[in-house]
Amino acid sequence: MRSVVPRRTRFQGLCAQVTEMARALGPDARLPTVLQLRDTLCTSVATVDSVLKELEAQKVLYRRHGVGIFVSPSLDQRVIGLVCAPEFLTVPGTSPFWELLVRHARARAESCREELAFHFAAHASEEAPPARPQLQDGLATDVAVGRLDGLILVGLSKVTADWVEAQGVPCVAFAGPGPCTVATDGCELVRLAARALVDQGCRRVALWSPLAPYRRPLEKSMDPPEVAALCGELEAQGIPYVASLTCRGGADPAGPVGPRSSHQEQGFQTAHRVFAVPREQWPDGLIIADDMMTLGALAAFDQLGVRPGVDVRVVSHANRGSTALLGREQGLMLLEMDPEEVVQGLFDLLETRLHGREPEEPHLRVQPRWRLPEASQPAAPSGGQPSP
């Protein structure tokens, strides 16, 4: 059966005519008057006004009352939407990572002469995965009528990504599903950390990871890929994996999962629980997969008299450019993720898709790197980190 190509409406055709006229004249040039456009387009003044309103919304032109109609200086400038789950930036105690991500995204868009439109997503249901796109009504309308060239989705659902793609708008995703994604490689962080701890003589290696307070309920256990990464690395080093030392969130893993607290509170609670036992049962090596959880654990260590780097070797996740652990780095080994690399990957993937191509590698993983005590030092060996 022959496919049917939808016909362009008369209104869309008029918009296209005026847009072509604007491109021919160039940015900031004066367009014909409303009456001249009426005659040129062979339509009514009311229709011309509707066309001008639509093209103003698309930033093809702008009007100055009593002066005239002008071509927008940003004509043909791409508009990229950055849509973020509001909880990433509004829940107390969230990581500075998200603010850094937005800052780098704005800088990248500016360097490419693109307009970046920042939006908070609609709140997702906590009882079940959302059945509709997590987009505010105004943004959903802008996507549907083509006012955005592409979208970067941060922490949104597969339903949202699928809906955006169905509107013919390319999208990429971070901290959530999508046709093209960027993620931080938490498994590699665990492998590098475990290798470093074993190299320093640790034989009881713990792994702590928080439960995000803004996520829908998850299983109590640690993410299987992270556990598998730890088990594999320890097995390769001939060290037994102790399941009881793997903790997700601040609650006792044997008990029910209650309301989730902030990452700092989870770190504080976990440290008090794990180190409230006889000293011989303490872990001698500790991997904390979130910098804010580390901050809470360090507060607990201060109360408990536990000395990082002496009583327990600690490798913590960190974010490049973040001050979350400022002044608390003593005794820690830090594996950094770089928000700027995340942004670069997202924009590079989106740029490829905006040109009508699909990336050869649609799913990118940003790798952790050791934060060195001094910038002048050589890179740490792959097997571990120099002792703090």
CSV table of C-alpha atoms in Angstrom, one decimal:
chain,number,residue,atom,x,y,z
A,1,MET,CA,0.0,0.0,0.0
A,2,ARG,CA,1.3,3.4,-0.9
A,3,SER,CA,2.1,5.6,2.1
A,4,VAL,CA,0.2,8.9,2.4
A,5,VAL,CA,2.2,12.0,3.1
A,6,PRO,CA,0.3,14.5,5.3
A,7,ARG,CA,-0.5,17.7,3.4
A,8,ARG,CA,0.8,21.0,4.8
A,9,THR,CA,-2.1,23.2,5.9
A,10,ARG,CA,-2.5,26.7,4.4
A,11,PHE,CA,-1.6,28.3,7.7
A,12,GLN,CA,1.7,26.3,7.8
A,13,GLY,CA,2.4,27.3,4.2
A,14,LEU,CA,1.9,31.0,5.1
A,15,CYS,CA,4.3,30.6,8.1
A,16,ALA,CA,6.8,29.0,5.7
A,17,GLN,CA,6.5,31.8,3.2
A,18,VAL,CA,7.2,34.5,5.8
A,19,THR,CA,10.0,32.5,7.3
A,20,GLU,CA,11.7,32.2,3.9
A,21,MET,CA,11.2,36.0,3.4
A,22,ALA,CA,12.9,36.6,6.8
A,23,ARG,CA,15.8,34.3,6.0
A,24,ALA,CA,16.3,36.2,2.7
A,25,LEU,CA,16.4,39.6,4.4
A,26,GLY,CA,18.6,38.5,7.3
A,27,PRO,CA,18.7,39.2,11.1
A,28,ASP,CA,17.3,42.5,12.3
A,29,ALA,CA,16.0,43.5,8.8
A,30,ARG,CA,12.6,45.1,8.5
A,31,LEU,CA,9.9,43.0,7.1
A,32,PRO,CA,6.9,44.3,5.1
A,33,THR,CA,4.0,45.8,7.0
A,34,VAL,CA,0.9,43.8,7.9
A,35,LEU,CA,-1.0,45.3,5.0
A,36,GLN,CA,1.8,44.5,2.6
A,37,LEU,CA,2.0,40.9,3.9
A,38,ARG,CA,-1.8,40.7,3.5
A,39,ASP,CA,-1.5,41.5,-0.2
A,40,THR,CA,1.6,39.4,-0.7
A,41,LEU,CA,0.1,36.3,0.9
A,42,CYS,CA,-3.4,36.9,-0.5
A,43,THR,CA,-5.0,36.5,2.9
A,44,SER,CA,-6.7,38.5,5.6
A,45,VAL,CA,-5.2,40.8,8.2
A,46,ALA,CA,-6.4,38.5,11.0
A,47,THR,CA,-4.6,35.5,9.4
A,48,VAL,CA,-1.4,37.6,9.0
A,49,ASP,CA,-1.6,38.5,12.7
A,50,SER,CA,-1.9,34.8,13.6
A,51,VAL,CA,1.1,34.0,11.4
A,52,LEU,CA,3.1,36.7,13.0
A,53,LYS,CA,2.2,35.5,16.5
A,54,GLU,CA,3.3,32.0,15.7
A,55,LEU,CA,6.6,33.1,14.1
A,56,GLU,CA,7.2,35.3,17.2
A,57,ALA,CA,6.8,32.3,19.4
A,58,GLN,CA,9.3,30.4,17.1
A,59,LYS,CA,11.6,33.4,17.4
A,60,VAL,CA,11.7,34.0,13.6
A,61,LEU,CA,10.7,37.6,14.0
A,62,TYR,CA,9.8,40.3,16.6
A,63,ARG,CA,7.5,43.3,16.5
A,64,ARG,CA,8.0,46.7,17.9
A,65,HIS,CA,4.8,48.6,18.5
A,66,GLY,CA,4.5,51.6,16.2
A,67,VAL,CA,7.9,50.8,14.5
A,68,GLY,CA,7.5,47.7,12.5
A,69,ILE,CA,8.2,43.9,12.1
A,70,PHE,CA,11.8,42.7,12.2
A,71,VAL,CA,13.7,39.5,11.6
A,72,SER,CA,14.9,38.0,14.8
A,73,PRO,CA,18.6,38.3,15.5
A,74,SER,CA,18.5,34.6,16.5
A,75,LEU,CA,16.9,33.4,13.4
A,76,ASP,CA,18.0,29.8,12.6
A,77,GLN,CA,19.5,29.6,16.1
A,78,ARG,CA,18.6,26.2,17.4
A,79,VAL,CA,16.6,26.0,20.6
A,80,ILE,CA,17.6,23.1,22.9
A,81,GLY,CA,15.4,22.2,25.9
A,82,LEU,CA,17.0,20.9,29.1
A,83,VAL,CA,14.3,19.2,31.1
A,84,CYS,CA,15.2,18.2,34.6
A,85,ALA,CA,13.2,16.4,37.3
A,86,PRO,CA,12.6,19.1,39.9
A,87,GLU,CA,13.7,16.9,42.8
A,88,PHE,CA,17.3,16.9,41.6
A,89,LEU,CA,17.6,20.6,42.5
A,90,THR,CA,14.9,21.2,45.1
A,91,VAL,CA,15.2,18.3,47.6
A,92,PRO,CA,17.3,19.5,50.6
A,93,GLY,CA,20.7,18.0,50.7
A,94,THR,CA,21.0,17.1,47.0
A,95,SER,CA,24.4,17.0,45.4
A,96,PRO,CA,26.0,20.1,43.8
A,97,PHE,CA,26.4,17.8,40.7
A,98,TRP,CA,23.1,18.9,39.3
A,99,GLU,CA,23.8,22.6,39.6
A,100,LEU,CA,27.2,22.0,37.9
A,101,LEU,CA,25.4,20.0,35.1
A,102,VAL,CA,23.1,22.9,34.4
A,103,ARG,CA,26.0,25.4,34.5
A,104,HIS,CA,28.1,23.4,32.0
A,105,ALA,CA,25.1,22.9,29.8
A,106,ARG,CA,24.5,26.7,29.6
A,107,ALA,CA,28.2,27.3,28.8
A,108,ARG,CA,28.2,24.7,26.1
A,109,ALA,CA,25.0,26.1,24.5
A,110,GLU,CA,26.4,29.6,24.6
A,111,SER,CA,29.7,28.5,23.0
A,112,CYS,CA,27.7,26.8,20.1
A,113,ARG,CA,25.4,29.9,19.7
A,114,GLU,CA,22.4,27.8,20.7
A,115,GLU,CA,19.6,28.9,22.9
A,116,LEU,CA,19.1,26.7,26.0
A,117,ALA,CA,15.6,26.7,27.5
A,118,PHE,CA,15.7,25.2,31.0
A,119,HIS,CA,12.5,23.5,32.3
A,120,PHE,CA,11.4,21.6,35.3
A,121,ALA,CA,9.5,18.4,34.5
A,122,ALA,CA,6.1,17.6,36.0
A,123,HIS,CA,6.3,15.5,39.1
A,124,ALA,CA,6.1,11.7,38.5
A,125,SER,CA,3.8,9.4,40.4
A,126,GLU,CA,5.5,7.6,43.3
A,127,GLU,CA,3.0,4.7,43.2
A,128,ALA,CA,3.7,3.5,39.6
A,129,PRO,CA,5.7,4.5,36.6
A,130,PRO,CA,4.1,7.5,34.9
A,131,ALA,CA,1.6,6.7,32.1
A,132,ARG,CA,2.0,10.1,30.5
A,133,PRO,CA,5.0,12.4,29.6
A,134,GLN,CA,6.5,14.2,32.5
A,135,LEU,CA,6.3,17.5,30.7
A,136,GLN,CA,4.5,20.7,31.8
A,137,ASP,CA,1.6,21.5,29.5
A,138,GLY,CA,3.3,24.6,27.9
A,139,LEU,CA,6.5,22.6,27.2
A,140,ALA,CA,4.5,19.7,25.7
A,141,THR,CA,2.8,22.1,23.4
A,142,ASP,CA,6.1,23.7,22.3
A,143,VAL,CA,7.4,20.2,21.6
A,144,ALA,CA,4.3,19.2,19.6
A,145,VAL,CA,4.4,22.3,17.4
A,146,GLY,CA,8.1,22.1,16.7
A,147,ARG,CA,9.3,25.1,18.7
A,148,LEU,CA,12.2,23.1,20.1
A,149,ASP,CA,14.9,21.6,18.0
A,150,GLY,CA,16.0,19.0,20.5
A,151,LEU,CA,15.7,18.0,24.1
A,152,ILE,CA,18.0,16.8,26.9
A,153,LEU,CA,16.1,14.8,29.4
A,154,VAL,CA,17.5,14.5,33.0
A,155,GLY,CA,16.0,11.9,35.3
A,156,LEU,CA,12.8,11.4,33.3
A,157,SER,CA,10.8,8.3,32.3
A,158,LYS,CA,10.9,6.2,29.2
A,159,VAL,CA,7.3,7.2,28.5
A,160,THR,CA,8.5,10.8,28.2
A,161,ALA,CA,11.4,10.0,25.9
A,162,ASP,CA,9.2,7.9,23.7
A,163,TRP,CA,6.6,10.7,23.4
A,164,VAL,CA,9.2,13.3,22.5
A,165,GLU,CA,10.6,11.1,19.8
A,166,ALA,CA,7.1,10.5,18.5
A,167,GLN,CA,6.7,14.2,17.9
A,168,GLY,CA,9.8,14.1,15.6
A,169,VAL,CA,12.0,16.0,18.1
A,170,PRO,CA,15.4,14.3,18.8
A,171,CYS,CA,16.2,13.7,22.5
A,172,VAL,CA,19.0,12.3,24.6
A,173,ALA,CA,18.9,11.4,28.3
A,174,PHE,CA,20.9,11.3,31.4
A,175,ALA,CA,19.9,9.6,34.7
A,176,GLY,CA,17.1,8.0,32.8
A,177,PRO,CA,16.2,5.9,29.7
A,178,GLY,CA,16.2,7.2,26.1
A,179,PRO,CA,17.3,6.4,22.5
A,180,CYS,CA,20.7,7.8,23.3
A,181,THR,CA,22.0,8.1,26.8
A,182,VAL,CA,25.0,9.3,28.9
A,183,ALA,CA,25.7,7.7,32.3
A,184,THR,CA,28.4,7.8,34.9
A,185,ASP,CA,30.2,4.4,35.1
A,186,GLY,CA,29.5,3.4,38.7
A,187,CYS,CA,30.7,-0.1,38.1
A,188,GLU,CA,34.2,1.1,37.1
A,189,LEU,CA,34.3,3.3,40.1
A,190,VAL,CA,33.7,0.3,42.3
A,191,ARG,CA,36.3,-1.8,40.5
A,192,LEU,CA,39.0,0.9,40.8
A,193,ALA,CA,38.1,1.6,44.4
A,194,ALA,CA,38.2,-2.1,45.4
A,195,ARG,CA,41.5,-2.6,43.6
A,196,ALA,CA,43.1,0.3,45.4
A,197,LEU,CA,41.8,-0.9,48.8
A,198,VAL,CA,43.1,-4.5,48.3
A,199,ASP,CA,46.5,-3.1,47.2
A,200,GLN,CA,46.6,-1.3,50.6
A,201,GLY,CA,45.9,-4.5,52.5
A,202,CYS,CA,42.2,-4.4,53.0
A,203,ARG,CA,40.4,-7.7,53.4
A,204,ARG,CA,36.9,-6.7,54.6
A,205,VAL,CA,35.7,-4.3,51.9
A,206,ALA,CA,32.3,-2.5,52.4
A,207,LEU,CA,30.2,-0.9,49.7
A,208,TRP,CA,27.7,1.8,50.6
A,209,SER,CA,25.3,3.5,48.2
A,210,PRO,CA,22.3,5.8,49.0
A,211,LEU,CA,18.7,5.4,48.1
A,212,ALA,CA,17.6,8.7,46.3
A,213,PRO,CA,14.8,10.3,48.3
A,214,TYR,CA,13.2,11.6,45.1
A,215,ARG,CA,13.0,8.2,43.3
A,216,ARG,CA,10.1,5.8,43.3
A,217,PRO,CA,10.5,2.8,45.7
A,218,LEU,CA,13.3,0.5,44.8
A,219,GLU,CA,14.5,-2.9,46.0
A,220,LYS,CA,16.5,-2.9,49.3
A,221,SER,CA,19.6,-4.5,47.8
A,222,MET,CA,22.4,-2.7,46.1
A,223,ASP,CA,22.2,-2.3,42.3
A,224,PRO,CA,23.3,-5.8,41.0
A,225,PRO,CA,25.9,-4.3,38.5
A,226,GLU,CA,27.7,-2.6,41.3
A,227,VAL,CA,27.7,-5.7,43.5
A,228,ALA,CA,28.8,-7.8,40.6
A,229,ALA,CA,31.7,-5.4,39.9
A,230,LEU,CA,32.8,-5.6,43.6
A,231,CYS,CA,32.5,-9.4,43.7
A,232,GLY,CA,34.4,-9.8,40.5
A,233,GLU,CA,37.2,-7.5,41.5
A,234,LEU,CA,37.6,-9.1,45.0
A,235,GLU,CA,37.5,-12.6,43.5
A,236,ALA,CA,40.2,-11.6,41.1
A,237,GLN,CA,42.3,-10.5,44.0
A,238,GLY,CA,41.5,-13.6,46.1
A,239,ILE,CA,39.5,-11.7,48.7
A,240,PRO,CA,36.1,-13.0,50.0
A,241,TYR,CA,33.0,-10.8,49.4
A,242,VAL,CA,31.2,-10.2,52.7
A,243,ALA,CA,27.5,-9.6,51.7
A,244,SER,CA,26.7,-8.0,55.1
A,245,LEU,CA,29.0,-5.1,54.4
A,246,THR,CA,27.0,-4.1,51.3
A,247,CYS,CA,24.5,-1.4,52.3
A,248,ARG,CA,22.0,0.6,50.3
A,249,GLY,CA,20.5,3.5,52.1
A,250,GLY,CA,20.7,4.1,55.9
A,251,ALA,CA,18.3,1.4,57.0
A,252,ASP,CA,19.2,-2.0,58.3
A,253,PRO,CA,19.2,-4.2,55.1
A,254,ALA,CA,17.4,-6.9,57.0
A,255,GLY,CA,14.5,-4.6,57.9
A,256,PRO,CA,11.8,-2.9,55.9
A,257,VAL,CA,12.5,0.1,53.8
A,258,GLY,CA,10.9,3.1,55.3
A,259,PRO,CA,10.7,6.7,54.2
A,260,ARG,CA,13.9,7.7,52.6
A,261,SER,CA,16.1,10.4,54.2
A,262,SER,CA,18.7,12.6,52.4
A,263,HIS,CA,22.0,11.1,51.3
A,264,GLN,CA,23.8,12.8,54.2
A,265,GLU,CA,21.4,11.3,56.7
A,266,GLN,CA,21.7,7.9,55.1
A,267,GLY,CA,25.5,8.1,55.4
A,268,PHE,CA,25.3,9.2,59.0
A,269,GLN,CA,22.8,6.4,59.9
A,270,THR,CA,24.8,3.7,58.1
A,271,ALA,CA,28.1,4.7,59.7
A,272,HIS,CA,26.5,4.6,63.2
A,273,ARG,CA,25.0,1.2,62.5
A,274,VAL,CA,28.1,-0.4,60.9
A,275,PHE,CA,30.6,0.9,63.3
A,276,ALA,CA,28.5,0.2,66.5
A,277,VAL,CA,29.8,-3.4,66.6
A,278,PRO,CA,33.1,-4.7,68.1
A,279,ARG,CA,36.1,-3.4,66.3
A,280,GLU,CA,37.1,-6.8,64.8
A,281,GLN,CA,33.8,-6.7,62.8
A,282,TRP,CA,34.5,-3.3,61.2
A,283,PRO,CA,35.3,-3.1,57.6
A,284,ASP,CA,38.9,-2.2,56.9
A,285,GLY,CA,38.1,-0.8,53.5
A,286,LEU,CA,35.1,1.3,52.5
A,287,ILE,CA,33.7,2.4,49.1
A,288,ILE,CA,31.0,5.1,49.3
A,289,ALA,CA,29.3,5.6,45.9
A,290,ASP,CA,28.0,9.1,46.6
A,291,ASP,CA,29.8,12.2,47.9
A,292,MET,CA,26.8,13.5,50.0
A,293,MET,CA,26.6,10.1,51.7
A,294,THR,CA,30.3,10.4,52.4
A,295,LEU,CA,29.6,13.8,54.0
A,296,GLY,CA,27.1,12.2,56.4
A,297,ALA,CA,29.4,9.3,57.2
A,298,LEU,CA,32.2,11.7,58.1
A,299,ALA,CA,30.0,13.5,60.6
A,300,ALA,CA,29.2,10.1,62.2
A,301,PHE,CA,32.9,9.2,62.2
A,302,ASP,CA,33.7,12.4,64.1
A,303,GLN,CA,31.2,11.3,66.8
A,304,LEU,CA,32.4,7.7,66.9
A,305,GLY,CA,36.1,8.5,66.9
A,306,VAL,CA,36.7,6.6,63.6
A,307,ARG,CA,39.7,7.9,61.7
A,308,PRO,CA,39.5,7.6,57.9
A,309,GLY,CA,42.8,6.5,56.5
A,310,VAL,CA,43.8,5.0,59.8
A,311,ASP,CA,41.0,2.9,61.2
A,312,VAL,CA,39.3,2.3,57.8
A,313,ARG,CA,40.5,3.1,54.3
A,314,VAL,CA,37.9,5.1,52.5
A,315,VAL,CA,37.4,5.6,48.8
A,316,SER,CA,34.6,8.0,48.0
A,317,HIS,CA,32.8,9.2,44.8
A,318,ALA,CA,33.3,12.9,44.2
A,319,ASN,CA,32.4,15.4,41.4
A,320,ARG,CA,34.9,17.5,39.6
A,321,GLY,CA,34.3,21.1,40.5
A,322,SER,CA,32.1,20.4,43.5
A,323,THR,CA,32.9,21.7,47.0
A,324,ALA,CA,30.7,19.1,48.8
A,325,LEU,CA,33.8,17.5,50.5
A,326,LEU,CA,35.8,20.8,50.8
A,327,GLY,CA,37.9,20.6,54.0
A,328,ARG,CA,36.9,16.9,54.6
A,329,GLU,CA,39.3,15.2,52.1
A,330,GLN,CA,41.9,14.3,54.8
A,331,GLY,CA,42.2,10.5,54.9
A,332,LEU,CA,40.0,10.0,51.9
A,333,MET,CA,40.8,8.7,48.4
A,334,LEU,CA,38.5,10.3,45.8
A,335,LEU,CA,37.3,9.0,42.5
A,336,GLU,CA,35.8,11.9,40.5
A,337,MET,CA,33.1,12.1,37.9
A,338,ASP,CA,33.2,15.1,35.6
A,339,PRO,CA,29.8,16.9,35.0
A,340,GLU,CA,31.4,18.7,32.0
A,341,GLU,CA,32.1,15.3,30.4
A,342,VAL,CA,28.5,14.4,30.9
A,343,VAL,CA,27.3,17.6,29.2
A,344,GLN,CA,29.8,17.2,26.3
A,345,GLY,CA,28.5,13.6,25.7
A,346,LEU,CA,24.9,14.7,25.8
A,347,PHE,CA,25.4,17.6,23.4
A,348,ASP,CA,27.6,15.5,21.0
A,349,LEU,CA,24.9,12.8,20.8
A,350,LEU,CA,22.2,15.4,20.2
A,351,GLU,CA,24.2,17.2,17.6
A,352,THR,CA,24.6,14.0,15.6
A,353,ARG,CA,20.9,13.3,15.8
A,354,LEU,CA,20.0,16.9,14.8
A,355,HIS,CA,21.9,16.3,11.6
A,356,GLY,CA,19.7,13.3,10.9
A,357,ARG,CA,22.2,10.6,11.8
A,358,GLU,CA,22.3,8.1,14.6
A,359,PRO,CA,25.5,7.9,16.7
A,360,GLU,CA,27.7,4.9,16.2
A,361,GLU,CA,27.8,4.5,20.0
A,362,PRO,CA,24.4,5.7,21.4
A,363,HIS,CA,25.1,4.9,25.0
A,364,LEU,CA,28.1,6.6,26.5
A,365,ARG,CA,29.6,6.1,30.0
A,366,VAL,CA,31.7,8.8,31.7
A,367,GLN,CA,34.7,7.2,33.5
A,368,PRO,CA,35.9,8.0,37.0
A,369,ARG,CA,39.3,9.4,37.6
A,370,TRP,CA,41.4,9.7,40.7
A,371,ARG,CA,41.6,13.1,42.3
A,372,LEU,CA,45.2,13.6,43.1
A,373,PRO,CA,46.4,15.4,46.2
A,374,GLU,CA,48.5,17.8,44.1
A,375,ALA,CA,47.9,18.8,40.5
A,376,SER,CA,51.6,18.3,39.7
A,377,GLN,CA,51.6,14.6,40.6
A,378,PRO,CA,51.5,12.0,37.8
A,379,ALA,CA,48.3,10.0,37.2
A,380,ALA,CA,47.6,7.2,39.7
A,381,PRO,CA,48.3,3.7,38.4
A,382,SER,CA,45.3,1.7,37.2
A,383,GLY,CA,45.8,-0.7,40.1
A,384,GLY,CA,45.1,1.8,42.8
A,385,GLN,CA,45.7,5.1,44.5
A,386,PRO,CA,48.7,6.2,46.6
A,387,SER,CA,48.1,6.0,50.3
A,388,PRO,CA,46.6,9.2,51.8
